[in-house]
mmCIF file of C-alpha atoms and ligand atoms in Angstrom:
data_model
loop_
_atom_site.group_PDB
_atom_site.id
_atom_site.type_symbol
_atom_site.label_atom_id
_atom_site.label_comp_id
_atom_site.label_asym_id
_atom_site.label_seq_id
_atom_site.Cartn_x
_atom_site.Cartn_y
_atom_site.Cartn_z
ATOM 1 C CA MET G 437 0.131 -0.130 0.144
ATOM 2 C CA ALA G 438 1.449 3.388 -1.046
ATOM 3 C CA LEU G 439 2.483 6.066 2.019
ATOM 4 C CA PRO G 440 3.310 9.838 1.883
ATOM 5 C CA LYS G 441 7.080 9.901 1.866
ATOM 6 C CA HIS G 442 7.084 12.377 5.040
ATOM 7 C CA LYS G 443 4.649 12.622 8.105
ATOM 8 C CA HIS G 444 2.738 16.017 8.008
ATOM 9 C CA SER G 445 3.515 17.720 11.133
ATOM 10 C CA HIS G 446 -0.032 18.391 13.007
ATOM 11 C CA ALA G 447 -0.506 22.172 11.666
ATOM 12 C CA ARG G 448 0.014 20.644 8.579
ATOM 13 C CA LYS G 449 -2.772 18.502 8.822
ATOM 14 C CA LEU G 450 -4.791 21.116 10.493
ATOM 15 C CA GLN G 451 -4.254 23.994 7.856
ATOM 16 C CA LYS G 452 -5.286 20.782 5.046
ATOM 17 C CA GLN G 453 -8.513 20.299 6.843
ATOM 18 C CA THR G 454 -9.270 24.509 6.810
ATOM 19 C CA ASN G 455 -8.880 24.600 3.429
ATOM 20 C CA VAL G 456 -11.060 21.205 2.748
ATOM 21 C CA MET G 457 -13.404 23.349 4.942
ATOM 22 C CA LYS G 458 -13.520 26.409 3.084
ATOM 23 C CA MET G 459 -14.167 24.614 -0.208
ATOM 24 C CA THR G 460 -17.370 22.162 0.811
ATOM 25 C CA ALA G 461 -20.184 24.283 0.261
ATOM 26 C CA PRO G 462 -22.800 23.933 2.980
ATOM 27 C CA ASN G 463 -25.339 22.082 1.339
ATOM 28 C CA LEU G 464 -28.250 24.000 0.482
ATOM 29 C CA VAL G 465 -32.603 22.845 0.437
ATOM 30 C CA LYS G 466 -35.983 23.960 0.698
ATOM 31 C CA CYS G 467 -37.310 24.217 3.677
ATOM 32 C CA LYS G 468 -40.989 21.600 3.363
ATOM 33 C CA SER G 469 -42.558 24.191 5.600
ATOM 34 C CA CYS G 470 -41.420 27.761 4.236
ATOM 35 C CA SER G 471 -39.943 26.972 0.811
ATOM 36 C CA GLU G 472 -37.244 29.279 2.245
ATOM 37 C CA LEU G 473 -33.503 28.002 1.652
ATOM 38 C CA MET G 474 -32.250 26.045 4.420
ATOM 39 C CA GLU G 475 -29.491 24.410 5.464
ATOM 40 C CA SER G 476 -29.933 20.548 5.060
ATOM 41 C CA HIS G 477 -29.688 18.527 8.579
ATOM 42 C CA LYS G 478 -30.280 21.280 10.363
ATOM 43 C CA VAL G 479 -33.453 23.348 12.025
ATOM 44 C CA CYS G 480 -35.077 25.898 9.336
ATOM 45 C CA LYS G 481 -33.995 29.176 10.615
ATOM 46 C CA ALA G 482 -36.946 30.624 9.365
ATOM 47 C CA CYS G 483 -40.039 28.893 10.672
ATOM 48 C CA GLY G 484 -37.569 26.868 13.888
ATOM 49 C CA LYS G 485 -38.824 23.525 12.079
ATOM 50 C CA TYR G 486 -37.119 19.869 11.377
ATOM 51 C CA ASP G 487 -38.459 17.635 9.466
ATOM 52 C CA GLY G 488 -41.833 18.265 9.866
ATOM 53 C CA LYS G 489 -41.745 19.312 13.612
ATOM 54 C CA GLN G 490 -41.644 22.466 15.471
ATOM 55 C CA VAL G 491 -37.863 22.256 17.070
ATOM 56 C CA ILE G 492 -37.562 25.986 17.573
ATOM 57 C CA GLU G 493 -40.383 28.296 19.320
ATOM 58 C CA MET G 494 -40.765 31.077 16.808
ATOM 59 C CA GLU G 495 -41.829 34.945 18.068
ATOM 60 C CA GLN G 496 -44.745 35.415 15.477
ATOM 61 C CA LYS G 497 -46.073 39.595 15.212
HETATM 62 ZN ZN1 ZN O 113 -38.910 26.786 7.535
#
């Protein structure tokens, strides 16, 4: 099995990880209840619902 010639230092590894994090854009999907754009697998910021269930109580005017 091919192995890297030189071991990357801890700092080098972290540097690579941050670059990977920058490249991957958040997976945006439309909310089922309010059709607002939201990050998938996260509670909707617009209506506070996740998977059709009210998770956060939103203040309504
Ligand atoms: Zn929503």
